[in-house]
CSV table of C-alpha atoms in Angstrom, one decimal:
chain,number,residue,atom,x,y,z
A,1,MET,CA,231.9,-82.6,-45.7
A,2,PRO,CA,228.3,-81.4,-45.9
A,3,THR,CA,227.5,-77.8,-45.0
A,4,ALA,CA,224.9,-76.9,-42.4
A,5,ALA,CA,222.7,-75.7,-45.2
A,6,SER,CA,223.0,-78.9,-47.2
A,7,ALA,CA,222.2,-80.8,-44.0
A,8,ILE,CA,219.0,-78.9,-43.7
A,9,THR,CA,218.1,-79.9,-47.3
A,10,SER,CA,218.9,-83.6,-46.7
A,11,ARG,CA,216.8,-84.0,-43.5
A,12,PRO,CA,213.1,-85.0,-43.8
A,13,LEU,CA,211.3,-82.7,-41.5
A,14,PRO,CA,213.2,-79.3,-41.5
A,15,ILE,CA,212.9,-78.3,-45.2
A,16,ILE,CA,209.1,-78.7,-45.5
A,17,TRP,CA,208.4,-77.5,-41.9
A,18,LEU,CA,210.7,-74.5,-42.6
A,19,ARG,CA,209.0,-73.6,-45.9
A,20,SER,CA,205.5,-73.9,-44.7
A,21,ASN,CA,206.0,-72.1,-41.3
A,22,SER,CA,208.5,-69.5,-42.4
A,23,ALA,CA,206.1,-68.3,-45.0
A,24,VAL,CA,203.3,-67.9,-42.4
A,25,ILE,CA,204.7,-67.1,-39.0
A,26,SER,CA,204.5,-63.3,-39.6
A,27,GLY,CA,200.7,-63.7,-39.5
A,28,SER,CA,201.0,-64.1,-35.7
A,29,TYR,CA,202.7,-60.8,-35.2
A,30,TYR,CA,200.6,-58.2,-37.0
A,31,GLY,CA,197.3,-57.5,-38.8
A,32,TRP,CA,195.3,-60.4,-37.5
A,33,ASN,CA,193.7,-58.4,-34.7
A,34,TYR,CA,191.1,-57.0,-37.1
A,35,ILE,CA,189.5,-60.4,-36.8
A,36,ALA,CA,187.4,-58.7,-34.1
A,37,SER,CA,186.7,-55.5,-35.9
A,38,GLU,CA,183.0,-56.3,-36.5
A,39,THR,CA,182.4,-59.3,-34.2
A,40,ASN,CA,183.1,-60.5,-30.6
A,41,PHE,CA,185.2,-63.4,-29.3
A,42,THR,CA,182.6,-66.0,-30.3
A,43,GLY,CA,182.7,-64.7,-33.8
A,44,CYS,CA,186.5,-64.8,-33.7
A,45,LEU,CA,186.4,-68.5,-32.7
A,46,ILE,CA,183.9,-69.3,-35.4
A,47,ALA,CA,186.1,-67.6,-38.0
A,48,MET,CA,189.1,-69.5,-36.7
A,49,ALA,CA,187.2,-72.7,-36.8
A,50,ILE,CA,186.3,-72.1,-40.5
A,51,ALA,CA,190.0,-71.3,-41.3
A,52,ILE,CA,191.2,-74.4,-39.4
A,53,LEU,CA,188.5,-76.7,-41.1
A,54,PHE,CA,189.8,-75.3,-44.4
A,55,TYR,CA,193.5,-75.5,-43.8
A,56,VAL,CA,193.9,-78.8,-41.9
A,57,PRO,CA,192.2,-80.8,-44.7
A,58,PHE,CA,194.0,-78.7,-47.2
A,59,ALA,CA,197.4,-79.6,-45.7
A,60,PHE,CA,196.7,-83.4,-45.8
A,61,MET,CA,195.2,-83.1,-49.4
A,62,PHE,CA,198.1,-81.0,-50.6
A,63,ALA,CA,200.6,-83.5,-49.1
A,64,GLU,CA,199.0,-86.2,-51.3
A,65,LEU,CA,199.3,-84.0,-54.5
A,66,ALA,CA,202.8,-82.9,-53.6
A,67,THR,CA,204.1,-86.5,-53.2
A,68,ALA,CA,202.3,-87.8,-56.2
A,69,ILE,CA,203.4,-85.0,-58.4
A,70,PRO,CA,206.6,-83.6,-56.9
A,71,SER,CA,207.2,-80.3,-58.7
A,72,SER,CA,208.4,-76.8,-57.8
A,73,ALA,CA,205.3,-75.6,-59.8
A,74,GLY,CA,203.1,-76.9,-57.0
A,75,PRO,CA,199.4,-75.9,-57.6
A,76,ALA,CA,200.1,-75.2,-61.3
A,77,ALA,CA,201.5,-78.7,-61.8
A,78,TYR,CA,198.7,-80.5,-60.0
A,79,THR,CA,195.9,-78.5,-61.8
A,80,GLU,CA,197.6,-78.9,-65.2
A,81,LYS,CA,197.7,-82.7,-64.8
A,82,ALA,CA,194.0,-82.8,-63.8
A,83,PHE,CA,192.5,-80.1,-66.1
A,84,GLY,CA,195.1,-79.0,-68.7
A,85,ARG,CA,197.5,-76.1,-69.1
A,86,GLY,CA,195.0,-73.3,-69.0
A,87,ALA,CA,193.6,-74.4,-65.6
A,88,GLY,CA,197.2,-75.0,-64.4
A,89,PHE,CA,198.1,-71.5,-65.3
A,90,PHE,CA,195.1,-70.1,-63.4
A,91,ALA,CA,196.2,-72.1,-60.3
A,92,GLY,CA,199.8,-71.0,-60.6
A,93,PHE,CA,198.8,-67.4,-61.2
A,94,SER,CA,196.5,-67.5,-58.2
A,95,TYR,CA,199.4,-68.6,-56.0
A,96,LEU,CA,201.6,-65.9,-57.5
A,97,VAL,CA,199.0,-63.2,-56.7
A,98,GLU,CA,198.9,-64.5,-53.1
A,99,SER,CA,202.7,-64.5,-52.6
A,100,LEU,CA,203.3,-61.2,-54.5
A,101,PHE,CA,200.8,-59.4,-52.3
A,102,CYS,CA,201.9,-61.1,-49.0
A,103,THR,CA,205.5,-59.9,-49.4
A,104,PRO,CA,204.9,-56.1,-49.5
A,105,GLY,CA,202.5,-56.4,-46.5
A,106,ILE,CA,205.3,-58.1,-44.5
A,107,CYS,CA,207.9,-55.5,-45.7
A,108,ILE,CA,205.6,-52.6,-44.7
A,109,ALA,CA,205.3,-54.1,-41.2
A,110,VAL,CA,209.1,-54.7,-40.9
A,111,GLY,CA,209.7,-51.1,-41.9
A,112,ALA,CA,207.2,-49.9,-39.3
A,113,TYR,CA,208.8,-51.9,-36.5
A,114,VAL,CA,212.3,-50.7,-37.5
A,115,HIS,CA,211.0,-47.1,-37.4
A,116,THR,CA,209.6,-47.7,-34.0
A,117,LEU,CA,213.0,-48.8,-32.6
A,118,PHE,CA,214.9,-46.2,-34.6
A,119,PRO,CA,212.7,-43.2,-35.4
A,120,VAL,CA,215.4,-41.6,-37.4
A,121,VAL,CA,215.0,-44.4,-40.1
A,122,PRO,CA,211.9,-43.7,-42.3
A,123,ALA,CA,209.6,-46.7,-42.4
A,124,VAL,CA,209.4,-46.9,-46.2
A,125,VAL,CA,213.2,-46.9,-46.4
A,126,ALA,CA,213.5,-49.8,-43.9
A,127,SER,CA,210.8,-51.7,-45.8
A,128,VAL,CA,212.6,-51.5,-49.1
A,129,VAL,CA,216.0,-52.3,-47.5
A,130,ALA,CA,214.5,-55.4,-45.8
A,131,TYR,CA,213.3,-56.6,-49.2
A,132,LEU,CA,216.7,-55.9,-50.8
A,133,ILE,CA,218.6,-57.8,-48.1
A,134,PHE,CA,216.6,-61.0,-48.6
A,135,LEU,CA,216.7,-60.6,-52.3
A,136,PHE,CA,220.5,-60.6,-52.1
A,137,ILE,CA,220.5,-63.7,-49.7
A,138,ASN,CA,218.3,-65.6,-52.1
A,139,MET,CA,220.4,-64.6,-55.1
A,140,ARG,CA,223.2,-66.7,-53.5
A,141,GLY,CA,221.1,-69.9,-53.8
A,142,ILE,CA,218.4,-71.9,-52.0
A,143,GLU,CA,220.8,-73.2,-49.3
A,144,ALA,CA,221.7,-69.7,-48.2
A,145,GLY,CA,218.0,-68.8,-47.9
A,146,GLN,CA,217.1,-72.0,-46.1
A,147,ALA,CA,220.0,-71.8,-43.5
A,148,ILE,CA,219.0,-68.3,-42.5
A,149,GLY,CA,215.3,-69.1,-42.8
A,150,LEU,CA,215.4,-72.1,-40.4
A,151,VAL,CA,217.0,-70.0,-37.7
A,152,VAL,CA,214.6,-67.0,-37.9
A,153,THR,CA,211.6,-69.4,-38.2
A,154,ILE,CA,212.5,-71.2,-35.1
A,155,ILE,CA,212.9,-67.9,-33.3
A,156,GLY,CA,209.5,-66.7,-34.6
A,157,VAL,CA,207.7,-69.8,-33.4
A,158,ILE,CA,209.4,-69.7,-30.0
A,159,GLY,CA,208.4,-66.1,-29.8
A,160,VAL,CA,204.7,-67.0,-30.0
A,161,VAL,CA,205.1,-69.5,-27.1
A,162,PHE,CA,207.2,-67.0,-25.1
A,163,TYR,CA,204.5,-64.3,-25.6
A,164,ALA,CA,201.8,-66.7,-24.3
A,165,CYS,CA,204.0,-67.7,-21.3
A,166,VAL,CA,204.6,-64.0,-20.4
A,167,GLY,CA,201.0,-62.8,-21.1
A,168,LEU,CA,198.7,-65.6,-19.7
A,169,PRO,CA,199.7,-65.1,-16.1
A,170,HIS,CA,198.4,-61.5,-16.4
A,171,ALA,CA,195.2,-62.5,-18.3
A,172,ASP,CA,191.8,-61.2,-17.5
A,173,PHE,CA,189.5,-63.7,-19.2
A,174,SER,CA,186.5,-61.6,-18.4
A,175,LEU,CA,187.6,-59.4,-21.3
A,176,LEU,CA,186.7,-62.1,-23.7
A,177,GLY,CA,183.1,-61.7,-22.8
A,178,LYS,CA,183.2,-57.9,-23.2
A,179,MET,CA,183.9,-57.7,-27.0
A,180,GLY,CA,180.5,-56.5,-28.2
A,181,GLU,CA,178.0,-58.2,-30.4
A,182,LEU,CA,178.5,-61.2,-32.7
A,183,GLY,CA,177.6,-59.1,-35.7
A,184,GLY,CA,175.8,-61.9,-37.4
A,185,VAL,CA,177.0,-63.4,-40.7
A,186,LYS,CA,178.5,-60.1,-41.8
A,187,GLY,CA,180.7,-59.9,-38.6
A,188,ILE,CA,182.0,-63.4,-39.1
A,189,PHE,CA,182.6,-62.8,-42.9
A,190,VAL,CA,184.7,-59.8,-42.0
A,191,ALA,CA,186.7,-61.9,-39.5
A,192,ILE,CA,187.4,-64.8,-41.8
A,193,PRO,CA,190.2,-63.2,-44.0
A,194,TYR,CA,192.1,-62.2,-40.8
A,195,ALA,CA,191.7,-65.7,-39.3
A,196,VAL,CA,193.1,-67.1,-42.6
A,197,TRP,CA,196.1,-64.7,-42.1
A,198,PHE,CA,197.4,-67.2,-39.4
A,199,PHE,CA,197.8,-69.8,-42.1
A,200,LEU,CA,198.1,-67.9,-45.4
A,201,ALA,CA,200.9,-69.1,-47.8
A,202,PHE,CA,201.3,-72.4,-45.8
A,203,GLU,CA,201.4,-74.3,-49.2
A,204,ALA,CA,204.8,-72.8,-49.9
A,205,GLY,CA,206.2,-76.0,-48.3
A,206,GLY,CA,205.1,-78.0,-51.3
A,207,MET,CA,207.5,-75.9,-53.5
A,208,GLY,CA,210.3,-77.9,-51.9
A,209,ALA,CA,209.3,-81.2,-53.3
A,210,GLU,CA,212.0,-81.4,-56.0
A,211,GLU,CA,214.6,-80.5,-53.4
A,212,CYS,CA,213.7,-83.3,-50.9
A,213,LYS,CA,215.5,-86.6,-51.1
A,214,ASN,CA,212.4,-88.5,-50.1
A,215,PRO,CA,209.4,-86.4,-50.8
A,216,SER,CA,206.9,-89.2,-50.1
A,217,LYS,CA,207.9,-89.2,-46.4
A,218,ASP,CA,209.3,-85.7,-46.0
A,219,ILE,CA,206.3,-83.7,-47.3
A,220,PRO,CA,203.5,-85.4,-45.2
A,221,LYS,CA,205.6,-85.2,-42.0
A,222,GLY,CA,206.6,-81.6,-42.6
A,223,PHE,CA,203.1,-80.5,-43.6
A,224,ILE,CA,201.3,-82.2,-40.7
A,225,VAL,CA,203.7,-81.0,-38.1
A,226,GLY,CA,203.7,-77.5,-39.7
A,227,ILE,CA,199.9,-77.1,-39.8
A,228,PHE,CA,199.5,-78.1,-36.2
A,229,THR,CA,202.3,-75.7,-35.2
A,230,LEU,CA,200.4,-72.9,-36.8
A,231,LEU,CA,197.1,-74.0,-35.3
A,232,VAL,CA,198.4,-74.0,-31.8
A,233,GLY,CA,200.3,-70.7,-32.3
A,234,GLY,CA,197.3,-69.0,-33.7
A,235,MET,CA,195.0,-70.0,-30.9
A,236,LEU,CA,197.6,-69.0,-28.3
A,237,MET,CA,197.9,-65.5,-29.9
A,238,LEU,CA,194.1,-65.1,-30.1
A,239,VAL,CA,193.3,-66.1,-26.5
A,240,THR,CA,196.4,-64.4,-24.9
A,241,THR,CA,196.0,-61.1,-26.7
A,242,PHE,CA,192.2,-60.5,-26.3
A,243,SER,CA,192.5,-61.5,-22.6
A,244,LEU,CA,195.1,-58.8,-21.9
A,245,LEU,CA,193.6,-55.6,-23.4
A,246,PRO,CA,190.1,-54.4,-24.3
A,247,LYS,CA,189.1,-54.9,-27.9
A,248,ASP,CA,189.2,-51.1,-28.7
A,249,GLU,CA,192.8,-50.9,-27.6
A,250,LEU,CA,193.8,-53.8,-29.9
A,251,LEU,CA,192.1,-52.3,-32.9
A,252,LYS,CA,194.1,-49.0,-32.8
A,253,ASN,CA,196.8,-50.2,-35.1
A,254,ASP,CA,198.3,-53.3,-36.8
A,255,ALA,CA,200.6,-54.4,-33.9
A,256,PRO,CA,198.6,-56.2,-31.2
A,257,ILE,CA,201.7,-57.7,-29.7
A,258,ALA,CA,203.4,-54.4,-29.2
A,259,ASN,CA,200.3,-52.9,-27.7
A,260,VAL,CA,200.0,-55.7,-25.1
A,261,ILE,CA,203.7,-55.8,-24.1
A,262,ASN,CA,203.9,-52.0,-23.8
A,263,HIS,CA,200.8,-52.2,-21.6
A,264,LEU,CA,202.3,-54.8,-19.4
A,265,PHE,CA,205.9,-53.6,-19.1
A,266,GLY,CA,205.9,-50.0,-20.3
A,267,GLU,CA,207.0,-48.4,-23.6
A,268,GLY,CA,210.7,-48.5,-24.1
A,269,SER,CA,211.2,-51.3,-21.5
A,270,ALA,CA,213.7,-54.1,-22.1
A,271,MET,CA,210.8,-56.5,-22.5
A,272,SER,CA,209.1,-54.2,-25.1
A,273,ILE,CA,212.3,-54.0,-27.1
A,274,VAL,CA,212.8,-57.8,-26.9
A,275,PHE,CA,209.3,-58.5,-28.3
A,276,ILE,CA,209.6,-55.9,-31.0
A,277,VAL,CA,212.8,-57.6,-32.1
A,278,ILE,CA,211.1,-61.1,-32.0
A,279,ALA,CA,208.2,-59.7,-34.0
A,280,MET,CA,210.6,-58.4,-36.6
A,281,ILE,CA,212.4,-61.8,-36.8
A,282,GLY,CA,209.0,-63.5,-37.3
A,283,LEU,CA,208.2,-61.1,-40.1
A,284,ILE,CA,211.6,-61.7,-41.7
A,285,ALA,CA,211.1,-65.4,-41.6
A,286,SER,CA,207.9,-65.0,-43.7
A,287,LEU,CA,209.6,-62.6,-46.0
A,288,ASN,CA,212.3,-65.1,-46.8
A,289,GLY,CA,209.9,-68.0,-47.2
A,290,ILE,CA,207.6,-66.2,-49.5
A,291,ILE,CA,210.4,-64.7,-51.7
A,292,ILE,CA,211.6,-68.3,-52.2
A,293,GLY,CA,208.0,-69.5,-53.1
A,294,GLN,CA,207.1,-66.8,-55.5
A,295,SER,CA,210.3,-67.0,-57.4
A,296,ARG,CA,210.0,-70.8,-57.8
A,297,GLN,CA,206.4,-70.5,-58.9
A,298,THR,CA,207.3,-67.9,-61.5
A,299,TYR,CA,210.2,-70.0,-62.7
A,300,ALA,CA,207.9,-73.1,-63.0
A,301,LEU,CA,205.3,-71.2,-65.0
A,302,ALA,CA,208.0,-70.0,-67.3
A,303,ARG,CA,209.4,-73.4,-67.7
A,304,CYS,CA,206.1,-74.8,-68.9
A,305,LYS,CA,205.8,-71.8,-71.3
A,306,CYS,CA,202.9,-70.1,-69.4
A,307,LEU,CA,205.1,-67.0,-68.8
A,308,PRO,CA,208.0,-65.5,-70.9
A,309,GLY,CA,210.9,-67.9,-71.3
A,310,PHE,CA,213.5,-65.6,-69.8
A,311,LEU,CA,211.9,-66.1,-66.4
A,312,GLY,CA,212.9,-69.8,-66.6
A,313,LYS,CA,216.7,-69.1,-66.5
A,314,LEU,CA,218.9,-70.6,-63.8
A,315,ASP,CA,222.2,-69.1,-62.7
A,316,LYS,CA,225.3,-71.0,-61.6
A,317,ASN,CA,223.9,-71.5,-58.1
A,318,GLY,CA,220.7,-73.1,-59.5
A,319,THR,CA,218.7,-70.0,-58.6
A,320,PRO,CA,215.9,-68.8,-60.9
A,321,ILE,CA,217.6,-65.4,-61.1
A,322,ASN,CA,215.3,-63.7,-63.6
A,323,ALA,CA,212.2,-64.9,-61.8
A,324,LEU,CA,213.6,-63.8,-58.5
A,325,LEU,CA,214.6,-60.3,-59.7
A,326,THR,CA,211.3,-59.7,-61.6
A,327,THR,CA,209.0,-60.7,-58.7
A,328,SER,CA,211.2,-58.7,-56.3
A,329,VAL,CA,210.8,-55.5,-58.4
A,330,ILE,CA,207.0,-56.0,-58.5
A,331,GLY,CA,207.1,-56.6,-54.7
A,332,ILE,CA,209.1,-53.5,-54.0
A,333,VAL,CA,206.8,-51.4,-56.1
A,334,LEU,CA,203.8,-52.7,-54.2
A,335,THR,CA,205.6,-52.0,-50.9
A,336,LEU,CA,205.9,-48.4,-52.0
A,337,ILE,CA,202.3,-47.9,-53.1
A,338,GLY,CA,200.3,-50.6,-51.2
A,339,SER,CA,198.2,-50.5,-48.0
A,340,VAL,CA,198.1,-53.5,-45.6
A,341,ASP,CA,194.4,-54.1,-45.5
A,342,VAL,CA,194.1,-54.2,-49.3
A,343,ILE,CA,197.2,-56.4,-49.5
A,344,VAL,CA,195.8,-58.9,-46.9
A,345,VAL,CA,192.5,-59.3,-48.7
A,346,ILE,CA,193.9,-59.7,-52.2
A,347,ALA,CA,196.4,-62.2,-51.0
A,348,GLY,CA,193.6,-64.1,-49.3
A,349,ILE,CA,191.6,-64.2,-52.6
A,350,GLY,CA,194.6,-65.6,-54.4
A,351,SER,CA,195.1,-68.2,-51.8
A,352,ALA,CA,191.5,-69.3,-51.7
A,353,PHE,CA,191.2,-69.7,-55.5
A,354,MET,CA,194.5,-71.6,-55.6
A,355,ALA,CA,193.2,-73.9,-52.9
A,356,LEU,CA,189.9,-74.5,-54.8
A,357,CYS,CA,192.0,-75.5,-57.9
A,358,CYS,CA,193.9,-78.0,-55.8
A,359,PHE,CA,190.8,-79.5,-54.2
A,360,ALA,CA,189.2,-79.9,-57.6
A,361,SER,CA,192.4,-81.4,-59.0
A,362,TRP,CA,192.6,-83.9,-56.1
A,363,ILE,CA,189.0,-85.0,-56.6
A,364,LYS,CA,189.4,-85.3,-60.4
A,365,LEU,CA,192.7,-87.2,-60.3
A,366,GLY,CA,191.2,-89.5,-57.6
A,367,LYS,CA,188.5,-90.5,-60.1
A,368,ASP,CA,190.3,-90.4,-63.4
A,369,GLN,CA,193.8,-91.7,-62.5
A,370,LYS,CA,193.2,-94.2,-59.7
A,371,ASP,CA,196.4,-96.1,-60.7
A,372,MET,CA,198.7,-93.0,-60.3
A,373,PRO,CA,201.3,-93.7,-57.7
A,374,ARG,CA,200.4,-92.0,-54.4
A,375,PRO,CA,203.2,-92.5,-51.8
A,376,TYR,CA,200.9,-90.7,-49.3
A,377,LYS,CA,197.1,-90.7,-49.4
A,378,CYS,CA,194.9,-88.2,-47.8
A,379,PRO,CA,191.8,-89.8,-46.2
A,380,LYS,CA,188.9,-89.1,-48.5
A,381,TRP,CA,186.5,-87.9,-45.8
A,382,LEU,CA,189.2,-85.4,-44.6
A,383,GLY,CA,189.9,-84.0,-48.1
A,384,TYR,CA,186.2,-83.6,-48.8
A,385,LEU,CA,185.6,-81.9,-45.5
A,386,GLY,CA,187.8,-79.0,-46.5
A,387,VAL,CA,186.0,-78.2,-49.8
A,388,PRO,CA,182.9,-76.3,-48.3
A,389,PHE,CA,185.1,-74.4,-45.9
A,390,CYS,CA,187.4,-73.4,-48.8
A,391,ILE,CA,184.4,-72.1,-50.7
A,392,ILE,CA,183.4,-70.1,-47.6
A,393,VAL,CA,186.8,-68.6,-47.3
A,394,ALA,CA,186.9,-67.7,-51.0
A,395,ALA,CA,183.4,-66.1,-50.7
A,396,ALA,CA,184.3,-64.1,-47.6
A,397,SER,CA,187.6,-62.9,-49.0
A,398,SER,CA,186.0,-61.8,-52.3
A,399,TRP,CA,183.1,-60.0,-50.4
A,400,ARG,CA,185.6,-58.4,-48.0
A,401,SER,CA,187.5,-56.9,-51.0
A,402,SER,CA,184.5,-54.7,-51.8
A,403,THR,CA,184.7,-53.0,-48.3
A,404,THR,CA,188.4,-52.8,-48.0
A,405,ARG,CA,189.1,-49.2,-49.2
A,406,GLN,CA,187.5,-47.5,-46.2
A,407,TYR,CA,189.7,-49.6,-43.8
A,408,ALA,CA,192.8,-49.2,-45.9
A,409,ARG,CA,192.7,-45.4,-45.5
A,410,ARG,CA,192.9,-45.6,-41.7
A,411,ARG,CA,195.0,-48.7,-41.2
A,412,THR,CA,198.1,-48.2,-43.4
A,413,VAL,CA,200.9,-49.7,-41.3
A,414,PRO,CA,203.8,-47.3,-41.5
A,415,SER,CA,201.9,-44.2,-40.3
A,416,SER,CA,199.6,-45.9,-37.8
A,417,LEU,CA,202.1,-48.3,-36.2
A,418,SER,CA,204.9,-45.8,-35.8
A,419,ARG,CA,202.5,-43.3,-34.4
A,420,LYS,CA,200.2,-45.4,-32.2
A,421,ILE,CA,202.9,-47.5,-30.5
A,422,SER,CA,204.6,-44.3,-29.3
A,423,ASP,CA,201.3,-43.1,-27.9
A,424,ILE,CA,200.7,-46.1,-25.7
């Protein structure tokens, strides 16, 4: 008799949709509001368009690579096949940087929300405990993580739709035209890394290729449904939130959803508590998905001898236990010492350079290995469309890193979130 978890693994859509969306859904619940920090709503839409024109082609292109080269190493495997081991290591390491820096950012936000609901619990303690809980879950094997991950991911996605349904009837769309100046290229460049936050770590779905029974069908379906789920969710969040509160109110802290709900229903109201809980579930979904992705990438790099061999060990549950423990220790340390704005930008840089490696590999393999079996083929025009926008995202993220410190000092999540929400 198959278990619920094994049923998830055997069905085409859930595993890839789960992996790609669970790793990303937290981006809808915190941090993205700084997209408007130096631009207006038009600039936000331009930044979102750039992110979408990067990630939609990337999803289709990545689906081709993942089905042609099904491997838990993901970007490392694709780039190694195209350019050799050195380039493969760079791609894998870029993804590892992305996931290692995403995880502490999520934990910091989880801790802040817990502290908001239960002020007696220090935010930093809640952050570390959240990480340890999901470390324990994933130590029990991939099926345990997927079974819980599917539930919390569905709740996180439904929460985005619920938020829009609750908020839009109260919307004042005139607020969208009162968000200041465009800010030129600089304003848009500042906005891009936060627009990308709605999609960051989407490629984690490709790490499930070896665990799918039919990756040639499962991965394209899951990726395509997944990227459009995130696209719709991101636009709902953007339009709903900025039409409910003035821009200045939404830039006070890292929790735009809590700001809006407290404004509409009052601090401490039943609706406020419900949405804080939903936001925490969305954050937890991403935490679980990224822990899975980073441990599998570390294991894959160790297996191909790019990292120390002990990281390639599997336990009796088939879990890469040493890779899981090592990445988790690093993540917990970053949770204790990191700041959200720095974390978001560094994660974005890792993501952009990983994507550049994948686009380059897709182009090279298309020219050099035309006879390689490709169960799914990305339309050439669509794949090439994503390349310039990937370069723009990489440039914007790299440029933004040079101006992050001043923002990091005033936007650290535990202090600002726990303080500001209570002041609304």
